[in-house]
Amino acid sequence: MIDFSKIGAGNTVDTVLPPREIFNALPKKAAKLQYPRDVQSQVWAKWHDRRNERNLVLKMNTGSGKTVVGLLILKSCLNENRSPAVYVSPDNYLVQQVMDAAKELGVEVTDDVNSSRFLSGKSILVINIHKLVNGKSVFGVGDEGSKLKISSLIIDDAHACIETVEDQFTINIPRKTDAYSQLHGIFRNSLRQECESKAIEIEINDPTSYMQVPYWTWQDKISDISKKLINNKKEDCLKWVWPLVKENLKLSHCVISSSSIEISPHSIPIHMIPSLIDADRKIFMTATLVDDSILVSHFAVSEKQIKLPVVPDSAGDVGDRMILLPQVINTETTDDEIKSYCKEASKYINVVVIVPSDYQASKWAKYADLILDKDNLYQGVEKLKNGLVGLTILVNRYDGIDLPGNACRLLVIDGYPDVRRKIDKVKQGILMGSKRQASQIIQRIEQGMGRGVRSNDDY
């Protein structure tokens, strides 16, 4: 018989309790959470055996209950006095999703970094990745050291967090700023020598042209570049990023276009966020990751740790999927015919269409009953879960959205998003037609398909 009063932080009698036992003992969890899934129990057991390893990669299929797994892992850590404990999500929508899951479990969480309950190890802090990784992080940056020590850390949807971390370590200088004109002056001659026609297009504000600054120019001019950036470091485009990149400027890419100059490091100097690096336990949870090595370059996980992920014994949690490519089956099928079919189906079932941009969403507008973006996402998803909405458009949300059961029975993926950073566009051009590019596209499609199938009885 387990004493419920001892399921909490600071109770050394519980230090050997694995997450499953804590789950079973939680007295206030929702009725639908009375029993853990087999895959959750398997992962908890494997994590518990390896819990003292500093970095662990945890892989579970989309829809297999990663959030519950992560919360119970951190709850177990608190029981071992491994506090403070922090659960990191890619964005605010997913923060709220974690908070809701914690409420259903009866696990105490907070989104207040100054909460006394969090600081004393009685509550789990739930934040987005921006809060942890930025040039003025409350957790400390660079030489400041760890302003706030983290003992146990989970980074959920690590693949999505990686994109945000890249953005946080990328300087983007708009054309209208003095910094742009000063840096362009340093690069002008070199760019013209590299490709005069492209260089002139950039100068006359052609929106389609961009060039990577030759690495030899970047190295030769690094002192001048540093001075210009330091003189402008209080500008909005620099003040949040400069503290993160200033020590690694020499090992950076630079891409210039008619609209901006982008500077990004070859690999992320994540050591600039010491609280993340120095955490006693770090767990990186992900469902889909084409290239595991990105965890090395972005989060300083070792190759050995990547090769030994925590995974369930089986994939029995995956639901049924019928995947159709209408215009491959019948090349005469038009976009409008597909849209009309989806609209007709939406009279009886919830149809969700994922599009990469507002422009693509506009093509579905006359068919849509609801268009969801970052401003109304939470409320819209709740509507889908609670009844028939019709045809719903999701703008650029290929991961992180749960649409179980009748919330989504027909899912349409209408394209995938372009890369965000200019250096990624350069790399995309180099990798055109390669297996690596194909793998990246497949990953994004797999993420999208996972929105509508959330368990083994879903379809």
CSV table of C-alpha atoms in Angstrom, one decimal:
chain,number,residue,atom,x,y,z
A,1,MET,CA,0.0,0.0,0.0
A,2,ILE,CA,1.5,3.4,-1.1
A,3,ASP,CA,1.1,6.3,1.3
A,4,PHE,CA,-0.3,9.1,-1.0
A,5,SER,CA,0.9,11.8,1.5
A,6,LYS,CA,4.5,10.9,0.6
A,7,ILE,CA,4.1,11.4,-3.2
A,8,GLY,CA,5.9,14.7,-3.4
A,9,ALA,CA,9.2,16.5,-3.4
A,10,GLY,CA,11.7,16.0,-0.6
A,11,ASN,CA,10.6,12.6,0.5
A,12,THR,CA,13.6,10.3,0.4
A,13,VAL,CA,11.5,7.2,1.1
A,14,ASP,CA,10.2,7.7,-2.5
A,15,THR,CA,13.6,7.9,-4.2
A,16,VAL,CA,13.2,4.5,-5.8
A,17,LEU,CA,9.6,4.9,-6.9
A,18,PRO,CA,9.5,4.7,-10.7
A,19,PRO,CA,7.1,7.0,-12.6
A,20,ARG,CA,4.5,4.2,-13.2
A,21,GLU,CA,4.0,3.7,-9.5
A,22,ILE,CA,3.7,7.4,-9.0
A,23,PHE,CA,1.1,7.5,-11.8
A,24,ASN,CA,-0.9,4.8,-10.1
A,25,ALA,CA,-0.7,6.6,-6.8
A,26,LEU,CA,-1.8,10.0,-8.0
A,27,PRO,CA,-5.2,10.5,-6.3
A,28,LYS,CA,-6.7,13.3,-8.4
A,29,LYS,CA,-6.1,12.2,-12.0
A,30,ALA,CA,-8.9,12.3,-14.6
A,31,ALA,CA,-11.0,9.2,-15.2
A,32,LYS,CA,-9.5,8.8,-18.7
A,33,LEU,CA,-6.1,8.5,-17.2
A,34,GLN,CA,-6.7,5.6,-14.8
A,35,TYR,CA,-4.3,3.3,-16.6
A,36,PRO,CA,-1.1,4.1,-18.4
A,37,ARG,CA,-0.5,2.8,-21.9
A,38,ASP,CA,1.9,0.0,-22.3
A,39,VAL,CA,4.4,2.1,-24.3
A,40,GLN,CA,4.4,4.7,-21.4
A,41,SER,CA,5.1,2.1,-18.8
A,42,GLN,CA,7.9,0.6,-20.9
A,43,VAL,CA,9.6,4.0,-21.4
A,44,TRP,CA,9.2,4.9,-17.7
A,45,ALA,CA,10.9,1.6,-16.7
A,46,LYS,CA,13.8,2.1,-19.1
A,47,TRP,CA,14.2,5.8,-18.0
A,48,HIS,CA,14.2,4.8,-14.4
A,49,ASP,CA,17.0,2.3,-14.9
A,50,ARG,CA,19.1,5.0,-16.7
A,51,ARG,CA,17.9,8.1,-14.9
A,52,ASN,CA,21.3,9.1,-13.6
A,53,GLU,CA,22.7,9.5,-17.1
A,54,ARG,CA,23.2,13.2,-17.7
A,55,ASN,CA,21.7,13.3,-21.3
A,56,LEU,CA,19.0,11.0,-22.5
A,57,VAL,CA,17.2,10.9,-25.8
A,58,LEU,CA,13.6,9.6,-25.5
A,59,LYS,CA,11.8,8.6,-28.7
A,60,MET,CA,8.1,7.9,-28.8
A,61,ASN,CA,5.6,7.9,-31.7
A,62,THR,CA,3.3,10.8,-32.2
A,63,GLY,CA,0.2,10.3,-30.2
A,64,SER,CA,1.7,7.9,-27.7
A,65,GLY,CA,1.4,10.2,-24.7
A,66,LYS,CA,4.8,11.9,-24.5
A,67,THR,CA,3.5,14.7,-22.4
A,68,VAL,CA,2.3,12.5,-19.6
A,69,VAL,CA,5.5,10.5,-19.8
A,70,GLY,CA,7.5,13.7,-19.4
A,71,LEU,CA,5.5,15.1,-16.5
A,72,LEU,CA,5.8,11.9,-14.5
A,73,ILE,CA,9.5,11.7,-15.2
A,74,LEU,CA,9.9,15.2,-13.7
A,75,LYS,CA,7.6,14.3,-10.8
A,76,SER,CA,9.9,11.3,-10.1
A,77,CYS,CA,12.9,13.6,-10.2
A,78,LEU,CA,11.3,15.9,-7.6
A,79,ASN,CA,10.8,12.9,-5.4
A,80,GLU,CA,14.5,12.3,-5.5
A,81,ASN,CA,15.2,15.9,-4.6
A,82,ARG,CA,16.5,16.6,-8.1
A,83,SER,CA,14.9,20.1,-8.2
A,84,PRO,CA,14.2,22.6,-9.6
A,85,ALA,CA,12.5,20.7,-12.5
A,86,VAL,CA,11.7,22.4,-15.8
A,87,TYR,CA,9.5,21.2,-18.7
A,88,VAL,CA,10.3,23.1,-21.9
A,89,SER,CA,7.9,23.2,-24.9
A,90,PRO,CA,8.4,24.9,-28.3
A,91,ASP,CA,5.7,27.6,-28.0
A,92,ASN,CA,3.0,29.0,-25.8
A,93,TYR,CA,0.2,26.8,-27.2
A,94,LEU,CA,2.1,23.7,-26.2
A,95,VAL,CA,2.9,25.2,-22.8
A,96,GLN,CA,-0.9,25.5,-22.2
A,97,GLN,CA,-1.3,21.9,-23.5
A,98,VAL,CA,1.2,20.7,-20.9
A,99,MET,CA,-0.5,22.7,-18.2
A,100,ASP,CA,-3.8,21.1,-19.1
A,101,ALA,CA,-2.3,17.6,-19.1
A,102,ALA,CA,-0.8,18.2,-15.6
A,103,LYS,CA,-4.2,19.3,-14.3
A,104,GLU,CA,-5.8,16.1,-15.6
A,105,LEU,CA,-3.0,14.1,-13.9
A,106,GLY,CA,-3.2,16.1,-10.6
A,107,VAL,CA,0.5,17.1,-10.9
A,108,GLU,CA,1.4,20.5,-9.6
A,109,VAL,CA,2.9,22.8,-12.3
A,110,THR,CA,3.5,26.6,-12.7
A,111,ASP,CA,4.5,28.9,-15.5
A,112,ASP,CA,6.0,31.5,-13.1
A,113,VAL,CA,9.7,31.3,-13.0
A,114,ASN,CA,9.7,33.1,-9.6
A,115,SER,CA,7.2,30.8,-8.0
A,116,SER,CA,8.3,29.7,-4.5
A,117,ARG,CA,6.7,26.3,-5.1
A,118,PHE,CA,8.9,25.8,-8.1
A,119,LEU,CA,12.1,27.1,-6.5
A,120,SER,CA,11.5,24.9,-3.4
A,121,GLY,CA,11.0,21.7,-5.6
A,122,LYS,CA,7.3,21.2,-5.1
A,123,SER,CA,6.1,22.3,-8.5
A,124,ILE,CA,7.3,21.8,-12.1
A,125,LEU,CA,8.0,24.9,-14.1
A,126,VAL,CA,6.5,24.8,-17.7
A,127,ILE,CA,8.0,27.3,-20.1
A,128,ASN,CA,8.5,27.8,-23.8
A,129,ILE,CA,12.0,27.5,-25.3
A,130,HIS,CA,12.2,31.2,-25.9
A,131,LYS,CA,12.1,31.8,-22.1
A,132,LEU,CA,15.2,29.6,-21.6
A,133,VAL,CA,17.2,30.4,-24.7
A,134,ASN,CA,17.6,34.2,-25.4
A,135,GLY,CA,20.2,36.8,-25.0
A,136,LYS,CA,18.7,38.1,-21.8
A,137,SER,CA,17.6,34.8,-20.3
A,138,VAL,CA,16.5,34.9,-16.7
A,139,PHE,CA,18.4,31.7,-16.3
A,140,GLY,CA,21.7,33.4,-17.1
A,141,VAL,CA,23.8,33.9,-20.3
A,142,GLY,CA,27.5,33.4,-20.8
A,143,ASP,CA,29.8,34.7,-18.2
A,144,GLU,CA,26.8,35.5,-15.9
A,145,GLY,CA,26.8,31.8,-15.2
A,146,SER,CA,23.6,30.0,-14.0
A,147,LYS,CA,21.4,32.6,-12.4
A,148,LEU,CA,18.9,29.9,-11.8
A,149,LYS,CA,20.2,26.3,-11.4
A,150,ILE,CA,18.1,23.6,-13.2
A,151,SER,CA,18.5,20.1,-11.9
A,152,SER,CA,16.0,18.2,-14.0
A,153,LEU,CA,15.2,19.4,-17.5
A,154,ILE,CA,12.9,18.0,-20.3
A,155,ILE,CA,12.9,19.5,-23.7
A,156,ASP,CA,9.8,18.2,-25.4
A,157,ASP,CA,9.3,18.1,-29.2
A,158,ALA,CA,13.1,18.6,-29.5
A,159,HIS,CA,12.9,18.8,-33.3
A,160,ALA,CA,10.6,21.9,-33.0
A,161,CYS,CA,12.7,23.5,-30.2
A,162,ILE,CA,15.8,23.1,-32.4
A,163,GLU,CA,14.2,25.5,-35.0
A,164,THR,CA,13.5,28.1,-32.3
A,165,VAL,CA,17.0,27.8,-30.9
A,166,GLU,CA,18.5,28.4,-34.4
A,167,ASP,CA,16.4,31.5,-34.7
A,168,GLN,CA,17.5,32.7,-31.2
A,169,PHE,CA,21.1,32.4,-32.3
A,170,THR,CA,20.6,34.2,-35.6
A,171,ILE,CA,21.2,37.9,-36.1
A,172,ASN,CA,18.8,39.4,-38.7
A,173,ILE,CA,19.6,43.0,-39.7
A,174,PRO,CA,17.0,44.8,-41.8
A,175,ARG,CA,18.0,46.8,-44.8
A,176,LYS,CA,16.6,50.1,-43.3
A,177,THR,CA,19.2,50.0,-40.5
A,178,ASP,CA,22.6,51.7,-40.3
A,179,ALA,CA,24.1,48.4,-39.5
A,180,TYR,CA,23.0,46.9,-42.8
A,181,SER,CA,24.6,49.7,-44.9
A,182,GLN,CA,27.8,49.6,-42.9
A,183,LEU,CA,28.2,45.8,-43.3
A,184,HIS,CA,27.2,45.9,-46.9
A,185,GLY,CA,29.9,48.4,-47.5
A,186,ILE,CA,32.4,45.9,-46.1
A,187,PHE,CA,31.1,43.1,-48.4
A,188,ARG,CA,30.3,45.0,-51.6
A,189,ASN,CA,33.5,44.4,-53.5
A,190,SER,CA,33.8,40.8,-52.6
A,191,LEU,CA,30.2,40.1,-53.5
A,192,ARG,CA,30.7,41.7,-56.9
A,193,GLN,CA,33.8,39.6,-57.5
A,194,GLU,CA,31.9,36.5,-56.6
A,195,CYS,CA,28.8,37.2,-58.8
A,196,GLU,CA,28.4,40.7,-60.1
A,197,SER,CA,24.9,40.3,-61.5
A,198,LYS,CA,23.5,38.9,-58.1
A,199,ALA,CA,25.4,41.6,-56.2
A,200,ILE,CA,23.8,44.3,-58.3
A,201,GLU,CA,20.4,42.8,-57.9
A,202,ILE,CA,20.8,43.0,-54.2
A,203,GLU,CA,21.9,46.6,-54.4
A,204,ILE,CA,18.8,47.6,-56.5
A,205,ASN,CA,16.5,45.8,-54.1
A,206,ASP,CA,15.6,42.7,-56.1
A,207,PRO,CA,13.6,40.6,-53.5
A,208,THR,CA,14.6,37.3,-55.1
A,209,SER,CA,18.4,37.6,-54.8
A,210,TYR,CA,20.6,36.6,-52.0
A,211,MET,CA,24.3,35.6,-51.6
A,212,GLN,CA,26.4,34.0,-49.0
A,213,VAL,CA,29.4,36.1,-48.1
A,214,PRO,CA,32.6,34.2,-49.1
A,215,TYR,CA,34.2,32.6,-46.0
A,216,TRP,CA,37.6,34.2,-46.8
A,217,THR,CA,36.0,37.6,-46.9
A,218,TRP,CA,34.3,36.9,-43.5
A,219,GLN,CA,37.6,35.8,-42.0
A,220,ASP,CA,39.7,38.7,-43.4
A,221,LYS,CA,37.1,41.3,-42.3
A,222,ILE,CA,36.1,39.9,-39.0
A,223,SER,CA,37.6,42.8,-37.0
A,224,ASP,CA,35.7,45.4,-39.0
A,225,ILE,CA,32.5,43.4,-38.8
A,226,SER,CA,32.8,43.0,-35.0
A,227,LYS,CA,33.3,46.8,-34.6
A,228,LYS,CA,30.2,47.6,-36.7
A,229,LEU,CA,28.1,45.1,-34.8
A,230,ILE,CA,29.3,46.3,-31.4
A,231,ASN,CA,28.5,49.9,-32.4
A,232,ASN,CA,24.9,48.8,-33.2
A,233,LYS,CA,24.4,46.2,-30.4
A,234,LYS,CA,21.6,48.2,-28.7
A,235,GLU,CA,19.5,48.1,-31.8
A,236,ASP,CA,16.4,45.9,-31.7
A,237,CYS,CA,17.7,43.5,-34.3
A,238,LEU,CA,20.9,42.8,-32.2
A,239,LYS,CA,20.2,43.3,-28.5
A,240,TRP,CA,18.5,40.0,-27.9
A,241,VAL,CA,21.0,37.9,-30.0
A,242,TRP,CA,24.3,39.7,-29.5
A,243,PRO,CA,25.1,38.2,-26.0
A,244,LEU,CA,24.6,34.7,-27.5
A,245,VAL,CA,26.8,35.0,-30.6
A,246,LYS,CA,29.5,37.6,-29.8
A,247,GLU,CA,32.0,34.9,-28.7
A,248,ASN,CA,31.5,32.8,-31.8
A,249,LEU,CA,31.3,35.4,-34.5
A,250,LYS,CA,34.3,34.2,-36.4
A,251,LEU,CA,32.7,30.7,-36.8
A,252,SER,CA,29.6,32.0,-38.5
A,253,HIS,CA,27.8,32.1,-41.8
A,254,CYS,CA,26.7,35.4,-43.3
A,255,VAL,CA,24.0,35.7,-46.0
A,256,ILE,CA,22.9,39.0,-47.5
A,257,SER,CA,19.8,39.8,-49.5
A,258,SER,CA,18.0,43.0,-50.6
A,259,SER,CA,15.9,42.9,-47.4
A,260,SER,CA,18.4,41.9,-44.6
A,261,ILE,CA,21.7,40.5,-43.5
A,262,GLU,CA,21.6,37.2,-41.7
A,263,ILE,CA,24.5,36.0,-39.4
A,264,SER,CA,24.3,32.5,-37.9
A,265,PRO,CA,26.9,30.2,-36.2
A,266,HIS,CA,28.1,27.1,-38.0
A,267,SER,CA,27.0,25.1,-34.9
A,268,ILE,CA,24.9,26.5,-32.0
A,269,PRO,CA,27.1,27.7,-29.0
A,270,ILE,CA,24.6,26.3,-26.5
A,271,HIS,CA,27.1,26.6,-23.7
A,272,MET,CA,26.1,30.3,-23.7
A,273,ILE,CA,23.0,29.1,-21.7
A,274,PRO,CA,24.9,27.5,-18.8
A,275,SER,CA,21.7,26.4,-16.9
A,276,LEU,CA,20.8,24.2,-19.8
A,277,ILE,CA,24.3,22.7,-20.2
A,278,ASP,CA,24.8,22.2,-16.4
A,279,ALA,CA,21.5,20.6,-15.7
A,280,ASP,CA,22.0,17.3,-13.8
A,281,ARG,CA,19.5,15.5,-15.9
A,282,LYS,CA,18.5,16.4,-19.4
A,283,ILE,CA,15.9,14.5,-21.4
A,284,PHE,CA,15.2,15.3,-25.1
A,285,MET,CA,11.9,13.9,-26.2
A,286,THR,CA,11.0,13.6,-29.8
A,287,ALA,CA,8.8,11.7,-32.2
A,288,THR,CA,10.5,12.4,-35.5
A,289,LEU,CA,14.1,13.4,-36.1
A,290,VAL,CA,15.6,12.7,-39.5
A,291,ASP,CA,19.2,13.7,-38.4
A,292,ASP,CA,20.0,12.8,-34.8
A,293,SER,CA,23.4,14.5,-35.1
A,294,ILE,CA,21.6,17.9,-34.8
A,295,LEU,CA,21.3,17.1,-31.1
A,296,VAL,CA,25.1,17.1,-31.0
A,297,SER,CA,25.5,20.4,-32.8
A,298,HIS,CA,22.6,22.2,-31.1
A,299,PHE,CA,22.4,20.7,-27.6
A,300,ALA,CA,25.8,19.1,-27.0
A,301,VAL,CA,24.5,15.6,-26.7
A,302,SER,CA,27.3,13.0,-27.3
A,303,GLU,CA,27.2,10.5,-30.2
A,304,LYS,CA,27.2,7.6,-27.8
A,305,GLN,CA,24.1,9.0,-26.0
A,306,ILE,CA,22.3,9.5,-29.4
A,307,LYS,CA,22.9,5.9,-30.3
A,308,LEU,CA,21.3,4.6,-27.1
A,309,PRO,CA,17.9,6.3,-27.0
A,310,VAL,CA,15.1,5.3,-24.6
A,311,VAL,CA,12.4,3.8,-26.8
A,312,PRO,CA,9.3,1.6,-26.1
A,313,ASP,CA,9.5,-2.1,-26.9
A,314,SER,CA,6.9,-2.0,-29.6
A,315,ALA,CA,4.9,0.5,-31.9
A,316,GLY,CA,1.6,-0.9,-30.8
A,317,ASP,CA,0.4,2.6,-30.0
A,318,VAL,CA,0.1,3.6,-33.7
A,319,GLY,CA,-3.4,4.0,-35.1
A,320,ASP,CA,-4.6,3.3,-38.6
A,321,ARG,CA,-3.8,5.6,-41.5
A,322,MET,CA,-5.0,5.5,-45.1
A,323,ILE,CA,-2.7,7.7,-47.1
A,324,LEU,CA,-4.1,8.9,-50.5
A,325,LEU,CA,-2.4,11.0,-53.2
A,326,PRO,CA,-5.4,11.9,-55.4
A,327,GLN,CA,-3.5,13.7,-58.2
A,328,VAL,CA,-1.1,10.7,-58.4
A,329,ILE,CA,-4.0,8.2,-58.6
A,330,ASN,CA,-5.8,10.4,-61.2
A,331,THR,CA,-3.6,13.1,-62.8
A,332,GLU,CA,-6.7,14.9,-64.2
A,333,THR,CA,-8.0,15.6,-60.7
A,334,THR,CA,-8.0,19.4,-60.0
A,335,ASP,CA,-7.3,21.2,-56.8
A,336,ASP,CA,-10.9,22.6,-56.8
A,337,GLU,CA,-12.3,19.1,-57.1
A,338,ILE,CA,-10.3,18.0,-54.0
A,339,LYS,CA,-11.5,21.1,-52.1
A,340,SER,CA,-15.1,20.5,-53.1
A,341,TYR,CA,-14.8,16.8,-51.9
A,342,CYS,CA,-13.3,17.9,-48.6
A,343,LYS,CA,-16.1,20.5,-48.1
A,344,GLU,CA,-18.8,17.8,-48.8
A,345,ALA,CA,-17.1,15.4,-46.3
A,346,SER,CA,-17.0,18.2,-43.7
A,347,LYS,CA,-20.8,18.1,-43.4
A,348,TYR,CA,-20.4,14.8,-41.6
A,349,ILE,CA,-16.8,14.7,-40.1
A,350,ASN,CA,-14.2,17.2,-39.0
A,351,VAL,CA,-11.8,17.9,-41.9
A,352,VAL,CA,-8.5,19.6,-41.1
A,353,VAL,CA,-6.2,21.1,-43.8
A,354,ILE,CA,-2.6,22.0,-42.9
A,355,VAL,CA,-1.2,24.7,-45.1
A,356,PRO,CA,2.3,26.3,-44.9
A,357,SER,CA,1.3,29.9,-45.2
A,358,ASP,CA,-1.4,32.6,-45.1
A,359,TYR,CA,-1.2,32.7,-48.9
A,360,GLN,CA,-2.0,29.0,-49.2
A,361,ALA,CA,-4.8,29.4,-46.6
A,362,SER,CA,-6.4,32.1,-48.8
A,363,LYS,CA,-6.9,29.5,-51.5
A,364,TRP,CA,-9.1,27.4,-49.1
A,365,ALA,CA,-10.9,30.5,-47.6
A,366,LYS,CA,-14.2,30.1,-49.4
A,367,TYR,CA,-14.4,26.4,-48.3
A,368,ALA,CA,-13.3,27.0,-44.7
A,369,ASP,CA,-15.5,27.1,-41.6
A,370,LEU,CA,-12.6,28.0,-39.4
A,371,ILE,CA,-9.0,29.2,-40.0
A,372,LEU,CA,-6.6,28.8,-37.1
A,373,ASP,CA,-3.3,30.6,-36.6
A,374,LYS,CA,-1.2,31.4,-33.5
A,375,ASP,CA,-3.9,33.9,-32.2
A,376,ASN,CA,-6.9,31.6,-32.0
A,377,LEU,CA,-5.3,28.1,-32.1
A,378,TYR,CA,-6.1,27.0,-28.6
A,379,GLN,CA,-9.8,27.9,-28.7
A,380,GLY,CA,-10.1,26.4,-32.2
A,381,VAL,CA,-8.6,23.1,-31.3
A,382,GLU,CA,-11.0,22.9,-28.3
A,383,LYS,CA,-13.9,23.4,-30.7
A,384,LEU,CA,-12.7,20.5,-32.8
A,385,LYS,CA,-12.4,18.2,-29.8
A,386,ASN,CA,-15.9,19.1,-28.6
A,387,GLY,CA,-18.0,18.6,-31.7
A,388,LEU,CA,-18.5,19.0,-35.5
A,389,VAL,CA,-16.9,22.2,-36.8
A,390,GLY,CA,-16.6,21.3,-40.5
A,391,LEU,CA,-13.5,22.3,-42.5
A,392,THR,CA,-10.7,23.8,-40.5
A,393,ILE,CA,-7.5,25.3,-41.8
A,394,LEU,CA,-4.3,25.1,-39.7
A,395,VAL,CA,-1.7,27.6,-40.8
A,396,ASN,CA,1.8,26.3,-40.6
A,397,ARG,CA,1.2,23.8,-37.7
A,398,TYR,CA,2.8,20.5,-38.7
A,399,ASP,CA,3.5,19.4,-35.1
A,400,GLY,CA,2.4,19.9,-31.6
A,401,ILE,CA,-1.4,19.8,-32.2
A,402,ASP,CA,-3.4,17.0,-30.8
A,403,LEU,CA,-6.6,16.1,-32.7
A,404,PRO,CA,-7.7,12.8,-31.3
A,405,GLY,CA,-10.8,10.8,-32.4
A,406,ASN,CA,-13.6,12.8,-34.0
A,407,ALA,CA,-11.6,16.0,-33.8
A,408,CYS,CA,-10.1,15.0,-37.1
A,409,ARG,CA,-11.1,12.1,-39.4
A,410,LEU,CA,-9.9,13.5,-42.7
A,411,LEU,CA,-6.5,15.3,-42.8
A,412,VAL,CA,-5.2,17.2,-45.8
A,413,ILE,CA,-1.6,18.2,-46.1
A,414,ASP,CA,-1.5,20.9,-48.8
A,415,GLY,CA,2.3,21.6,-49.2
A,416,TYR,CA,5.0,22.0,-46.7
A,417,PRO,CA,6.7,25.2,-45.5
A,418,ASP,CA,9.8,26.8,-47.0
A,419,VAL,CA,12.9,27.0,-44.9
A,420,ARG,CA,13.0,30.0,-42.6
A,421,ARG,CA,16.6,31.2,-42.5
A,422,LYS,CA,18.6,32.4,-45.5
A,423,ILE,CA,21.5,30.1,-44.7
A,424,ASP,CA,19.0,27.2,-44.9
A,425,LYS,CA,18.0,28.4,-48.4
A,426,VAL,CA,21.6,28.3,-49.4
A,427,LYS,CA,22.0,24.8,-48.1
A,428,GLN,CA,18.7,23.7,-49.7
A,429,GLY,CA,20.1,24.8,-53.1
A,430,ILE,CA,23.2,22.8,-52.5
A,431,LEU,CA,21.3,19.7,-51.4
A,432,MET,CA,18.7,19.9,-54.1
A,433,GLY,CA,17.6,16.4,-55.1
A,434,SER,CA,19.6,14.7,-52.4
A,435,LYS,CA,18.5,12.0,-50.0
A,436,ARG,CA,19.0,14.4,-47.1
A,437,GLN,CA,16.5,16.9,-48.6
A,438,ALA,CA,14.0,14.1,-49.3
A,439,SER,CA,14.4,12.9,-45.7
A,440,GLN,CA,13.6,16.5,-44.4
A,441,ILE,CA,10.5,16.6,-46.5
A,442,ILE,CA,9.4,13.2,-45.3
A,443,GLN,CA,9.9,14.2,-41.7
A,444,ARG,CA,7.6,17.3,-42.1
A,445,ILE,CA,4.9,15.2,-43.8
A,446,GLU,CA,5.2,12.6,-41.0
A,447,GLN,CA,4.8,15.3,-38.4
A,448,GLY,CA,1.7,16.6,-40.1
A,449,MET,CA,0.1,13.1,-40.4
A,450,GLY,CA,0.6,12.7,-36.7
A,451,ARG,CA,-1.9,15.5,-35.9
A,452,GLY,CA,-4.9,13.3,-36.5
A,453,VAL,CA,-3.9,9.9,-35.2
A,454,ARG,CA,-3.2,10.0,-31.5
A,455,SER,CA,-3.5,6.4,-30.3
A,456,ASN,CA,-3.9,2.8,-31.4
A,457,ASP,CA,-7.7,3.0,-31.7
A,458,ASP,CA,-7.6,6.3,-33.7
A,459,TYR,CA,-7.9,6.5,-37.5
